[in-house]
PDB file of C-alpha atoms in Angstrom:
ATOM      1  CA  MET A   1      41.928  30.177  73.463  1.00  0.00           C
ATOM      2  CA  ASP A   2      44.971  27.927  73.614  1.00  0.00           C
ATOM      3  CA  GLU A   3      43.947  24.619  72.018  1.00  0.00           C
ATOM      4  CA  SER A   4      47.249  23.062  73.121  1.00  0.00           C
ATOM      5  CA  MET A   5      46.022  22.773  76.717  1.00  0.00           C
ATOM      6  CA  VAL A   6      45.777  19.103  77.645  1.00  0.00           C
ATOM      7  CA  ILE A   7      42.218  17.845  78.127  1.00  0.00           C
ATOM      8  CA  PRO A   8      41.805  16.592  81.738  1.00  0.00           C
ATOM      9  CA  ALA A   9      41.238  12.958  80.720  1.00  0.00           C
ATOM     10  CA  PHE A  10      44.560  13.026  78.844  1.00  0.00           C
ATOM     11  CA  ALA A  11      46.523  14.948  81.483  1.00  0.00           C
ATOM     12  CA  GLY A  12      47.799  11.802  83.191  1.00  0.00           C
ATOM     13  CA  LEU A  13      48.798  10.166  79.905  1.00  0.00           C
ATOM     14  CA  PRO A  14      52.223  10.426  78.282  1.00  0.00           C
ATOM     15  CA  GLY A  15      52.659  12.652  75.238  1.00  0.00           C
ATOM     16  CA  ALA A  16      53.584   9.583  73.179  1.00  0.00           C
ATOM     17  CA  ALA A  17      52.955   5.855  73.311  1.00  0.00           C
ATOM     18  CA  ARG A  18      54.434   2.862  71.530  1.00  0.00           C
ATOM     19  CA  LEU A  19      51.782   0.921  69.609  1.00  0.00           C
ATOM     20  CA  ASP A  20      51.454  -2.839  69.367  1.00  0.00           C
ATOM     21  CA  ARG A  21      53.003  -3.403  65.941  1.00  0.00           C
ATOM     22  CA  SER A  22      56.494  -3.405  64.491  1.00  0.00           C
ATOM     23  CA  PHE A  23      57.760  -3.412  60.925  1.00  0.00           C
ATOM     24  CA  ASP A  24      60.585  -4.862  58.824  1.00  0.00           C
ATOM     25  CA  VAL A  25      63.333  -2.223  58.723  1.00  0.00           C
ATOM     26  CA  ASP A  26      65.016  -3.625  55.602  1.00  0.00           C
ATOM     27  CA  ARG A  27      61.751  -3.436  53.650  1.00  0.00           C
ATOM     28  CA  LEU A  28      61.075   0.081  54.935  1.00  0.00           C
ATOM     29  CA  VAL A  29      64.518   1.209  53.801  1.00  0.00           C
ATOM     30  CA  ALA A  30      64.092  -0.503  50.407  1.00  0.00           C
ATOM     31  CA  ASP A  31      60.877   1.432  49.741  1.00  0.00           C
ATOM     32  CA  LEU A  32      62.522   4.654  50.849  1.00  0.00           C
ATOM     33  CA  ALA A  33      65.450   4.024  48.495  1.00  0.00           C
ATOM     34  CA  ARG A  34      63.074   3.878  45.524  1.00  0.00           C
ATOM     35  CA  LEU A  35      61.731   7.323  46.445  1.00  0.00           C
ATOM     36  CA  ARG A  36      64.911   9.069  47.583  1.00  0.00           C
ATOM     37  CA  HIS A  37      65.576  10.753  44.232  1.00  0.00           C
ATOM     38  CA  GLU A  38      62.060  12.097  43.703  1.00  0.00           C
ATOM     39  CA  THR A  39      61.216  15.720  44.436  1.00  0.00           C
ATOM     40  CA  TRP A  40      60.742  16.222  48.170  1.00  0.00           C
ATOM     41  CA  SER A  41      59.199  19.638  48.855  1.00  0.00           C
ATOM     42  CA  ARG A  42      59.260  21.701  52.012  1.00  0.00           C
ATOM     43  CA  GLN A  43      56.710  21.091  54.740  1.00  0.00           C
ATOM     44  CA  ARG A  44      53.700  23.387  54.575  1.00  0.00           C
ATOM     45  CA  SER A  45      50.973  24.063  57.107  1.00  0.00           C
ATOM     46  CA  TYR A  46      47.274  24.340  56.346  1.00  0.00           C
ATOM     47  CA  GLY A  47      44.924  26.994  57.699  1.00  0.00           C
ATOM     48  CA  THR A  48      41.349  28.033  57.085  1.00  0.00           C
ATOM     49  CA  ASP A  49      42.426  30.085  54.084  1.00  0.00           C
ATOM     50  CA  GLY A  50      44.464  27.244  52.598  1.00  0.00           C
ATOM     51  CA  ILE A  51      48.186  26.560  52.794  1.00  0.00           C
ATOM     52  CA  THR A  52      49.577  29.338  54.941  1.00  0.00           C
ATOM     53  CA  THR A  53      53.276  28.852  55.695  1.00  0.00           C
ATOM     54  CA  VAL A  54      56.250  27.003  54.234  1.00  0.00           C
ATOM     55  CA  ALA A  55      58.928  25.642  56.557  1.00  0.00           C
ATOM     56  CA  GLU A  56      62.038  27.792  56.602  1.00  0.00           C
ATOM     57  CA  VAL A  57      64.198  24.878  57.771  1.00  0.00           C
ATOM     58  CA  ASP A  58      65.210  21.724  55.883  1.00  0.00           C
ATOM     59  CA  TRP A  59      62.026  19.784  56.599  1.00  0.00           C
ATOM     60  CA  ARG A  60      60.936  18.030  53.405  1.00  0.00           C
ATOM     61  CA  ILE A  61      57.936  15.918  52.517  1.00  0.00           C
ATOM     62  CA  LEU A  62      56.960  13.266  49.991  1.00  0.00           C
ATOM     63  CA  PRO A  63      53.160  12.780  50.155  1.00  0.00           C
ATOM     64  CA  LEU A  64      51.931   9.200  49.805  1.00  0.00           C
ATOM     65  CA  ARG A  65      48.352  10.225  50.535  1.00  0.00           C
ATOM     66  CA  SER A  66      47.043  13.779  50.259  1.00  0.00           C
ATOM     67  CA  ILE A  67      44.083  15.896  49.231  1.00  0.00           C
ATOM     68  CA  ASP A  68      43.073  14.668  45.750  1.00  0.00           C
ATOM     69  CA  GLY A  69      46.244  12.532  45.717  1.00  0.00           C
ATOM     70  CA  SER A  70      48.293  15.603  44.818  1.00  0.00           C
ATOM     71  CA  ILE A  71      52.063  15.133  44.819  1.00  0.00           C
ATOM     72  CA  GLU A  72      52.359  18.885  45.479  1.00  0.00           C
ATOM     73  CA  ARG A  73      50.452  18.836  48.779  1.00  0.00           C
ATOM     74  CA  THR A  74      52.973  18.463  51.591  1.00  0.00           C
ATOM     75  CA  ASP A  75      50.543  19.771  54.217  1.00  0.00           C
ATOM     76  CA  PRO A  76      48.346  17.521  56.407  1.00  0.00           C
ATOM     77  CA  GLY A  77      45.200  18.704  54.637  1.00  0.00           C
ATOM     78  CA  GLY A  78      41.969  20.206  55.830  1.00  0.00           C
ATOM     79  CA  PRO A  79      38.338  20.743  54.863  1.00  0.00           C
ATOM     80  CA  GLY A  80      37.496  21.769  51.325  1.00  0.00           C
ATOM     81  CA  LEU A  81      36.220  20.489  48.014  1.00  0.00           C
ATOM     82  CA  GLY A  82      38.768  17.650  47.849  1.00  0.00           C
ATOM     83  CA  ASP A  83      39.308  14.563  49.973  1.00  0.00           C
ATOM     84  CA  PHE A  84      42.243  12.272  50.719  1.00  0.00           C
ATOM     85  CA  GLN A  85      43.476   9.855  48.069  1.00  0.00           C
ATOM     86  CA  ASP A  86      46.654   7.851  47.517  1.00  0.00           C
ATOM     87  CA  SER A  87      49.303   9.680  45.494  1.00  0.00           C
ATOM     88  CA  SER A  88      51.197   8.104  42.609  1.00  0.00           C
ATOM     89  CA  TRP A  89      54.291   7.831  44.835  1.00  0.00           C
ATOM     90  CA  LEU A  90      52.637   5.017  46.795  1.00  0.00           C
ATOM     91  CA  ASP A  91      52.877   2.755  43.723  1.00  0.00           C
ATOM     92  CA  ASP A  92      56.655   2.742  44.220  1.00  0.00           C
ATOM     93  CA  ALA A  93      56.430   1.794  47.895  1.00  0.00           C
ATOM     94  CA  PRO A  94      54.755  -1.647  48.063  1.00  0.00           C
ATOM     95  CA  TYR A  95      55.686  -2.372  51.670  1.00  0.00           C
ATOM     96  CA  LEU A  96      54.436   1.012  52.868  1.00  0.00           C
ATOM     97  CA  ALA A  97      51.216   0.408  50.924  1.00  0.00           C
ATOM     98  CA  GLU A  98      50.882  -2.979  52.631  1.00  0.00           C
ATOM     99  CA  ILE A  99      51.323  -1.374  56.051  1.00  0.00           C
ATOM    100  CA  LEU A 100      48.704   1.285  55.324  1.00  0.00           C
ATOM    101  CA  ALA A 101      46.214  -1.266  53.994  1.00  0.00           C
ATOM    102  CA  GLY A 102      46.574  -3.229  57.221  1.00  0.00           C
ATOM    103  CA  LEU A 103      45.683  -0.384  59.567  1.00  0.00           C
ATOM    104  CA  PRO A 104      42.106  -0.635  60.897  1.00  0.00           C
ATOM    105  CA  ALA A 105      41.217   3.014  60.368  1.00  0.00           C
ATOM    106  CA  GLN A 106      40.187   5.526  57.717  1.00  0.00           C
ATOM    107  CA  LEU A 107      43.390   7.219  56.563  1.00  0.00           C
ATOM    108  CA  ARG A 108      43.911  10.933  56.122  1.00  0.00           C
ATOM    109  CA  ALA A 109      47.309  12.341  55.082  1.00  0.00           C
ATOM    110  CA  VAL A 110      50.286   9.966  54.868  1.00  0.00           C
ATOM    111  CA  ARG A 111      53.694  11.549  54.359  1.00  0.00           C
ATOM    112  CA  LEU A 112      57.355  10.631  54.335  1.00  0.00           C
ATOM    113  CA  MET A 113      58.929  13.424  56.384  1.00  0.00           C
ATOM    114  CA  ALA A 114      62.655  14.128  56.165  1.00  0.00           C
ATOM    115  CA  LEU A 115      64.400  16.312  58.754  1.00  0.00           C
ATOM    116  CA  GLY A 116      67.668  17.490  57.242  1.00  0.00           C
ATOM    117  CA  PRO A 117      71.006  18.226  58.921  1.00  0.00           C
ATOM    118  CA  GLY A 118      70.913  21.403  60.984  1.00  0.00           C
ATOM    119  CA  ALA A 119      67.126  21.684  60.881  1.00  0.00           C
ATOM    120  CA  LYS A 120      65.310  22.871  63.985  1.00  0.00           C
ATOM    121  CA  SER A 121      61.627  23.696  64.143  1.00  0.00           C
ATOM    122  CA  TRP A 122      59.988  26.296  66.289  1.00  0.00           C
ATOM    123  CA  VAL A 123      58.155  25.138  69.418  1.00  0.00           C
ATOM    124  CA  HIS A 124      54.534  24.752  68.333  1.00  0.00           C
ATOM    125  CA  PHE A 125      51.342  22.719  68.585  1.00  0.00           C
ATOM    126  CA  ASP A 126      49.052  21.338  65.869  1.00  0.00           C
ATOM    127  CA  ASN A 127      45.624  22.888  66.287  1.00  0.00           C
ATOM    128  CA  LYS A 128      42.805  20.282  66.464  1.00  0.00           C
ATOM    129  CA  TYR A 129      44.995  17.480  65.060  1.00  0.00           C
ATOM    130  CA  GLY A 130      44.439  15.260  68.084  1.00  0.00           C
ATOM    131  CA  LEU A 131      42.318  12.419  69.463  1.00  0.00           C
ATOM    132  CA  ALA A 132      39.721  14.735  70.977  1.00  0.00           C
ATOM    133  CA  TRP A 133      38.993  16.240  67.541  1.00  0.00           C
ATOM    134  CA  GLY A 134      39.045  12.973  65.609  1.00  0.00           C
ATOM    135  CA  THR A 135      42.631  12.658  64.338  1.00  0.00           C
ATOM    136  CA  VAL A 136      45.332  10.226  65.445  1.00  0.00           C
ATOM    137  CA  ARG A 137      48.888  10.903  64.253  1.00  0.00           C
ATOM    138  CA  MET A 138      51.285   7.952  64.135  1.00  0.00           C
ATOM    139  CA  HIS A 139      54.982   7.645  63.264  1.00  0.00           C
ATOM    140  CA  ILE A 140      57.045   4.792  61.853  1.00  0.00           C
ATOM    141  CA  PRO A 141      60.749   5.779  61.947  1.00  0.00           C
ATOM    142  CA  ILE A 142      62.674   4.508  58.917  1.00  0.00           C
ATOM    143  CA  VAL A 143      66.082   6.161  59.198  1.00  0.00           C
ATOM    144  CA  THR A 144      67.207   7.975  62.324  1.00  0.00           C
ATOM    145  CA  TYR A 145      70.322   8.970  64.261  1.00  0.00           C
ATOM    146  CA  PRO A 146      71.142   9.986  67.856  1.00  0.00           C
ATOM    147  CA  GLU A 147      71.399  13.629  66.779  1.00  0.00           C
ATOM    148  CA  ALA A 148      67.780  13.655  65.543  1.00  0.00           C
ATOM    149  CA  LYS A 149      65.475  14.575  68.402  1.00  0.00           C
ATOM    150  CA  LEU A 150      61.795  15.132  69.083  1.00  0.00           C
ATOM    151  CA  PHE A 151      60.628  16.953  72.189  1.00  0.00           C
ATOM    152  CA  ILE A 152      57.014  16.768  73.375  1.00  0.00           C
ATOM    153  CA  GLU A 153      56.363  19.105  76.291  1.00  0.00           C
ATOM    154  CA  GLY A 154      60.129  19.200  76.786  1.00  0.00           C
ATOM    155  CA  GLU A 155      60.491  15.402  77.020  1.00  0.00           C
ATOM    156  CA  LEU A 156      63.033  13.858  74.638  1.00  0.00           C
ATOM    157  CA  HIS A 157      61.824  11.133  72.248  1.00  0.00           C
ATOM    158  CA  GLN A 158      64.113   9.156  69.931  1.00  0.00           C
ATOM    159  CA  TRP A 159      62.060   6.393  68.343  1.00  0.00           C
ATOM    160  CA  GLN A 160      63.870   3.546  66.631  1.00  0.00           C
ATOM    161  CA  PRO A 161      63.432   2.267  63.044  1.00  0.00           C
ATOM    162  CA  GLY A 162      60.587  -0.192  62.564  1.00  0.00           C
ATOM    163  CA  SER A 163      58.746   0.785  65.746  1.00  0.00           C
ATOM    164  CA  PHE A 164      55.236   2.268  65.736  1.00  0.00           C
ATOM    165  CA  TRP A 165      54.338   5.329  67.775  1.00  0.00           C
ATOM    166  CA  PHE A 166      51.453   7.637  68.603  1.00  0.00           C
ATOM    167  CA  GLY A 167      52.322  11.244  69.406  1.00  0.00           C
ATOM    168  CA  ASP A 168      50.014  13.855  70.894  1.00  0.00           C
ATOM    169  CA  PHE A 169      51.062  16.814  68.780  1.00  0.00           C
ATOM    170  CA  THR A 170      48.357  19.080  70.160  1.00  0.00           C
ATOM    171  CA  ARG A 171      50.913  19.457  72.966  1.00  0.00           C
ATOM    172  CA  MET A 172      53.857  21.805  72.545  1.00  0.00           C
ATOM    173  CA  HIS A 173      56.612  20.065  70.590  1.00  0.00           C
ATOM    174  CA  GLN A 174      59.767  20.636  68.589  1.00  0.00           C
ATOM    175  CA  VAL A 175      62.088  18.659  66.294  1.00  0.00           C
ATOM    176  CA  GLU A 176      65.771  19.217  65.645  1.00  0.00           C
ATOM    177  CA  ASN A 177      68.635  17.481  63.878  1.00  0.00           C
ATOM    178  CA  THR A 178      72.125  18.496  64.981  1.00  0.00           C
ATOM    179  CA  GLY A 179      73.802  15.739  62.971  1.00  0.00           C
ATOM    180  CA  THR A 180      75.003  15.435  59.385  1.00  0.00           C
ATOM    181  CA  GLU A 181      72.465  12.850  58.133  1.00  0.00           C
ATOM    182  CA  THR A 182      68.767  13.116  57.342  1.00  0.00           C
ATOM    183  CA  ARG A 183      66.129  11.539  59.600  1.00  0.00           C
ATOM    184  CA  VAL A 184      63.082  10.065  57.810  1.00  0.00           C
ATOM    185  CA  HIS A 185      59.771   9.024  59.369  1.00  0.00           C
ATOM    186  CA  LEU A 186      56.545   7.770  57.820  1.00  0.00           C
ATOM    187  CA  VAL A 187      53.828   9.941  59.395  1.00  0.00           C
ATOM    188  CA  ILE A 188      50.253   8.663  59.233  1.00  0.00           C
ATOM    189  CA  ASP A 189      47.120  10.635  60.090  1.00  0.00           C
ATOM    190  CA  ALA A 190      43.900   8.665  60.521  1.00  0.00           C
ATOM    191  CA  LEU A 191      40.442   8.820  62.049  1.00  0.00           C
ATOM    192  CA  PRO A 192      40.497   6.959  65.378  1.00  0.00           C
ATOM    193  CA  SER A 193      38.590   3.667  65.409  1.00  0.00           C
ATOM    194  CA  ARG A 194      38.016   1.260  68.269  1.00  0.00           C
ATOM    195  CA  GLU A 195      40.030  -1.362  66.381  1.00  0.00           C
ATOM    196  CA  LEU A 196      42.986   1.011  65.999  1.00  0.00           C
ATOM    197  CA  LEU A 197      42.825   1.956  69.675  1.00  0.00           C
ATOM    198  CA  GLU A 198      43.350  -1.729  70.523  1.00  0.00           C
ATOM    199  CA  LEU A 199      46.975  -1.163  69.455  1.00  0.00           C
ATOM    200  CA  PHE A 200      47.398   1.467  72.204  1.00  0.00           C
ATOM    201  CA  PRO A 201      48.503   0.781  75.785  1.00  0.00           C
ATOM    202  CA  ALA A 202      45.641  -0.031  78.147  1.00  0.00           C
ATOM    203  CA  GLU A 203      45.842   3.360  79.838  1.00  0.00           C
ATOM    204  CA  PHE A 204      44.565   4.962  76.608  1.00  0.00           C
ATOM    205  CA  ARG A 205      41.485   2.709  76.608  1.00  0.00           C
ATOM    206  CA  THR A 206      39.925   3.397  79.993  1.00  0.00           C
ATOM    207  CA  PRO A 207      36.264   4.535  79.923  1.00  0.00           C
ATOM    208  CA  GLU A 208      37.305   8.030  81.038  1.00  0.00           C
ATOM    209  CA  VAL A 209      39.813   8.409  78.205  1.00  0.00           C
ATOM    210  CA  LEU A 210      37.628   6.817  75.535  1.00  0.00           C
ATOM    211  CA  GLU A 211      34.888   9.296  76.444  1.00  0.00           C
ATOM    212  CA  GLN A 212      37.229  12.070  75.305  1.00  0.00           C
ATOM    213  CA  ILE A 213      38.236  10.485  71.966  1.00  0.00           C
ATOM    214  CA  LEU A 214      36.216  11.318  68.860  1.00  0.00           C
ATOM    215  CA  ILE A 215      35.750   7.937  67.156  1.00  0.00           C
ATOM    216  CA  GLY A 216      35.298   8.152  63.381  1.00  0.00           C
ATOM    217  CA  ARG A 217      32.142   6.660  61.887  1.00  0.00           C
ATOM    218  CA  PRO A 218      32.290   4.824  58.557  1.00  0.00           C
ATOM    219  CA  THR A 219      30.980   6.634  55.506  1.00  0.00           C
ATOM    220  CA  GLN A 220      27.521   5.756  54.184  1.00  0.00           C
ATOM    221  CA  THR A 221      25.923   5.920  50.759  1.00  0.00           C
ATOM    222  CA  LEU A 222      23.354   8.702  50.402  1.00  0.00           C
ATOM    223  CA  ASP A 223      20.157   6.963  49.336  1.00  0.00           C
ATOM    224  CA  GLN A 224      17.994   8.224  46.511  1.00  0.00           C
ATOM    225  CA  ALA A 225      15.144   9.411  48.735  1.00  0.00           C
ATOM    226  CA  ASP A 226      17.473  11.633  50.784  1.00  0.00           C
ATOM    227  CA  ALA A 227      19.233  12.900  47.673  1.00  0.00           C
ATOM    228  CA  ALA A 228      15.856  13.807  46.165  1.00  0.00           C
ATOM    229  CA  ARG A 229      15.211  16.232  49.043  1.00  0.00           C
ATOM    230  CA  LEU A 230      18.164  18.374  48.007  1.00  0.00           C
ATOM    231  CA  PRO A 231      18.834  21.241  47.735  1.00  0.00           C
ATOM    232  CA  VAL A 232      18.312  22.384  51.326  1.00  0.00           C
ATOM    233  CA  ARG A 233      18.863  26.091  52.078  1.00  0.00           C
ATOM    234  CA  PHE A 234      19.640  27.676  55.438  1.00  0.00           C
ATOM    235  CA  GLN A 235      21.827  30.269  57.195  1.00  0.00           C
ATOM    236  CA  VAL A 236      25.120  29.334  58.808  1.00  0.00           C
ATOM    237  CA  PRO A 237      27.186  31.363  61.305  1.00  0.00           C
ATOM    238  CA  GLU A 238      30.369  32.567  59.611  1.00  0.00           C
ATOM    239  CA  SER A 239      32.675  31.052  62.234  1.00  0.00           C
ATOM    240  CA  PHE A 240      31.188  27.572  61.638  1.00  0.00           C
ATOM    241  CA  THR A 241      32.962  27.611  58.272  1.00  0.00           C
ATOM    242  CA  ASP A 242      36.287  28.105  60.105  1.00  0.00           C
ATOM    243  CA  TRP A 243      37.514  24.796  61.506  1.00  0.00           C
ATOM    244  CA  GLU A 244      40.061  26.668  63.643  1.00  0.00           C
ATOM    245  CA  GLU A 245      37.369  28.593  65.520  1.00  0.00           C
ATOM    246  CA  ALA A 246      37.405  28.451  69.310  1.00  0.00           C
ATOM    247  CA  ASP A 247      35.168  25.681  70.644  1.00  0.00           C
ATOM    248  CA  GLY A 248      31.569  26.908  70.645  1.00  0.00           C
ATOM    249  CA  GLU A 249      32.218  30.199  68.889  1.00  0.00           C
ATOM    250  CA  PHE A 250      29.572  29.420  66.241  1.00  0.00           C
ATOM    251  CA  LEU A 251      26.908  29.597  68.988  1.00  0.00           C
ATOM    252  CA  THR A 252      27.571  33.291  69.612  1.00  0.00           C
ATOM    253  CA  PRO A 253      25.819  36.184  67.792  1.00  0.00           C
ATOM    254  CA  GLN A 254      27.635  36.909  64.523  1.00  0.00           C
ATOM    255  CA  LYS A 255      27.351  37.385  60.778  1.00  0.00           C
ATOM    256  CA  GLN A 256      25.322  34.759  58.942  1.00  0.00           C
ATOM    257  CA  LEU A 257      26.101  33.300  55.520  1.00  0.00           C
ATOM    258  CA  ALA A 258      23.612  31.963  53.005  1.00  0.00           C
ATOM    259  CA  ALA A 259      24.197  28.211  52.807  1.00  0.00           C
ATOM    260  CA  ALA A 260      22.815  25.365  50.730  1.00  0.00           C
ATOM    261  CA  VAL A 261      23.512  21.660  50.369  1.00  0.00           C
ATOM    262  CA  GLU A 262      22.967  20.379  46.860  1.00  0.00           C
ATOM    263  CA  LEU A 263      24.260  17.699  44.531  1.00  0.00           C
ATOM    264  CA  ARG A 264      27.119  18.526  42.198  1.00  0.00           C
ATOM    265  CA  ASP A 265      28.097  15.728  39.808  1.00  0.00           C
ATOM    266  CA  GLY A 266      26.095  13.358  41.970  1.00  0.00           C
ATOM    267  CA  SER A 267      27.833  14.226  45.265  1.00  0.00           C
ATOM    268  CA  PRO A 268      26.655  16.519  48.088  1.00  0.00           C
ATOM    269  CA  VAL A 269      28.367  19.897  48.377  1.00  0.00           C
ATOM    270  CA  LEU A 270      27.938  22.744  50.863  1.00  0.00           C
ATOM    271  CA  LEU A 271      27.647  26.109  49.105  1.00  0.00           C
ATOM    272  CA  LEU A 272      28.274  29.435  50.841  1.00  0.00           C
ATOM    273  CA  ASP A 273      26.812  32.560  49.275  1.00  0.00           C
ATOM    274  CA  GLY A 274      26.206  30.529  46.133  1.00  0.00           C
ATOM    275  CA  GLU A 275      29.759  29.223  45.744  1.00  0.00           C
ATOM    276  CA  PRO A 276      30.867  25.608  46.403  1.00  0.00           C
ATOM    277  CA  ALA A 277      32.916  25.585  49.616  1.00  0.00           C
ATOM    278  CA  PHE A 278      33.063  22.047  51.013  1.00  0.00           C
ATOM    279  CA  ALA A 279      32.394  18.584  49.657  1.00  0.00           C
ATOM    280  CA  LEU A 280      30.400  16.554  52.166  1.00  0.00           C
ATOM    281  CA  VAL A 281      30.871  12.980  53.415  1.00  0.00           C
ATOM    282  CA  HIS A 282      27.703  11.162  54.499  1.00  0.00           C
ATOM    283  CA  LEU A 283      27.803   9.479  57.917  1.00  0.00           C
ATOM    284  CA  GLY A 284      24.211   8.242  57.922  1.00  0.00           C
ATOM    285  CA  GLU A 285      20.874   9.754  58.936  1.00  0.00           C
ATOM    286  CA  GLN A 286      21.526  12.792  56.718  1.00  0.00           C
ATOM    287  CA  GLU A 287      24.544  13.878  58.802  1.00  0.00           C
ATOM    288  CA  PHE A 288      27.672  14.948  56.917  1.00  0.00           C
ATOM    289  CA  ARG A 289      31.227  15.854  57.833  1.00  0.00           C
ATOM    290  CA  LEU A 290      33.338  18.175  55.728  1.00  0.00           C
ATOM    291  CA  ALA A 291      35.532  16.368  53.195  1.00  0.00           C
ATOM    292  CA  GLY A 292      39.187  16.471  54.214  1.00  0.00           C
ATOM    293  CA  TRP A 293      38.216  16.849  57.867  1.00  0.00           C
ATOM    294  CA  THR A 294      36.855  14.837  60.785  1.00  0.00           C
ATOM    295  CA  GLU A 295      33.568  14.720  62.664  1.00  0.00           C
ATOM    296  CA  GLU A 296      34.790  17.724  64.643  1.00  0.00           C
ATOM    297  CA  ARG A 297      32.021  19.571  62.758  1.00  0.00           C
ATOM    298  CA  THR A 298      29.030  18.166  60.937  1.00  0.00           C
ATOM    299  CA  VAL A 299      25.835  19.289  59.227  1.00  0.00           C
ATOM    300  CA  GLN A 300      22.652  17.244  59.688  1.00  0.00           C
ATOM    301  CA  LEU A 301      19.885  17.881  57.194  1.00  0.00           C
ATOM    302  CA  PRO A 302      16.197  17.126  57.755  1.00  0.00           C
ATOM    303  CA  SER A 303      15.662  13.380  57.412  1.00  0.00           C
ATOM    304  CA  ALA A 304      11.961  13.527  56.503  1.00  0.00           C
ATOM    305  CA  GLU A 305       9.663  15.591  54.325  1.00  0.00           C
ATOM    306  CA  GLY A 306       8.377  18.645  56.137  1.00  0.00           C
ATOM    307  CA  ALA A 307      11.166  18.767  58.751  1.00  0.00           C
ATOM    308  CA  GLN A 308      12.155  22.346  59.331  1.00  0.00           C
ATOM    309  CA  GLN A 309      15.619  22.387  60.903  1.00  0.00           C
ATOM    310  CA  VAL A 310      19.251  21.858  59.968  1.00  0.00           C
ATOM    311  CA  ARG A 311      21.512  20.939  62.874  1.00  0.00           C
ATOM    312  CA  LEU A 312      25.051  22.291  62.960  1.00  0.00           C
ATOM    313  CA  ARG A 313      27.295  20.382  65.347  1.00  0.00           C
ATOM    314  CA  THR A 314      30.844  20.507  66.650  1.00  0.00           C
ATOM    315  CA  ARG A 315      32.418  17.789  68.765  1.00  0.00           C
ATOM    316  CA  ARG A 316      35.303  17.362  71.151  1.00  0.00           C
ATOM    317  CA  GLY A 317      35.393  13.772  72.277  1.00  0.00           C
ATOM    318  CA  SER A 318      31.840  12.728  73.139  1.00  0.00           C
ATOM    319  CA  ALA A 319      30.806  16.319  73.951  1.00  0.00           C
ATOM    320  CA  VAL A 320      28.548  17.860  71.288  1.00  0.00           C
ATOM    321  CA  ARG A 321      27.640  21.491  70.705  1.00  0.00           C
ATOM    322  CA  GLU A 322      24.594  22.000  68.472  1.00  0.00           C
ATOM    323  CA  LEU A 323      22.795  24.851  66.786  1.00  0.00           C
ATOM    324  CA  ALA A 324      19.448  24.252  65.067  1.00  0.00           C
ATOM    325  CA  VAL A 325      18.737  26.652  62.206  1.00  0.00           C
ATOM    326  CA  PRO A 326      15.555  26.851  60.143  1.00  0.00           C
ATOM    327  CA  VAL A 327      15.258  25.515  56.651  1.00  0.00           C
ATOM    328  CA  GLU A 328      14.553  28.297  54.159  1.00  0.00           C
ATOM    329  CA  ALA A 329      12.169  28.117  51.242  1.00  0.00           C
ATOM    330  CA  ALA A 330      13.770  27.162  47.943  1.00  0.00           C
TER     331      ALA A 330
END
């Protein structure tokens, strides 16, 4: 299945939209100058099995927010035992930190991305990193030149320093720099919120479009009564553990894995075949998303004593697919 196909509600929308904020270019450049001489590593992608490919072109990253705050993680992250935290580099970028703190959304990865002279990416799409699956990707250009180009579905985009842009990178896109200077953007991934969507043009906020956007819920504290009911044991379809699976694949007959949710160091963790696989983030009512990911897939545990089912869910916009599996005896 080609996940890059535009969802009907989005088909009439542009592949990018300018958002209703702008930023001080001199302050952006001053923060960048403090970080220019640090180690910028090549862009890496992230797949189900971890980091899978390293960019062959001069496309370098300085992570300001990453899984566990690692300064080594240049990828956009994904589900696992870690979650997003600020990196130490952000301490040297006070204006960028101020911008991030002012965004009304839960942040995921935040990276300074530098496209070097002569660099040209392949034409590609970013699987499930879009509004329908609970991620919004935004750009703030800091340094750019006419020779630095972004194409989304073949349309040329050259965003100017200090402007604020949304790009739908689940569509086919490509970047290239035919000049002699490096282009640098601040690239922000976040969970869409209704407050953040107020910065979008009105055409992105019609009832039809909003129905297709997966809005992120705030995290909730797991209360003591719910924690006391752990561990919970059940079987999970193998493909449910693969966030890149085709929509609905986990509902088909397939191999089952032994799963359990239990507390490790006071926090809920999903174990597969006895090994910790994913930290869990509580959304309320005993429903959890995978740490490092969105509500694209969640696990809901029984919310009362004696309840006998765990509900596995995937979402695309407001559409929900669900599989109820029985709780197994401890």
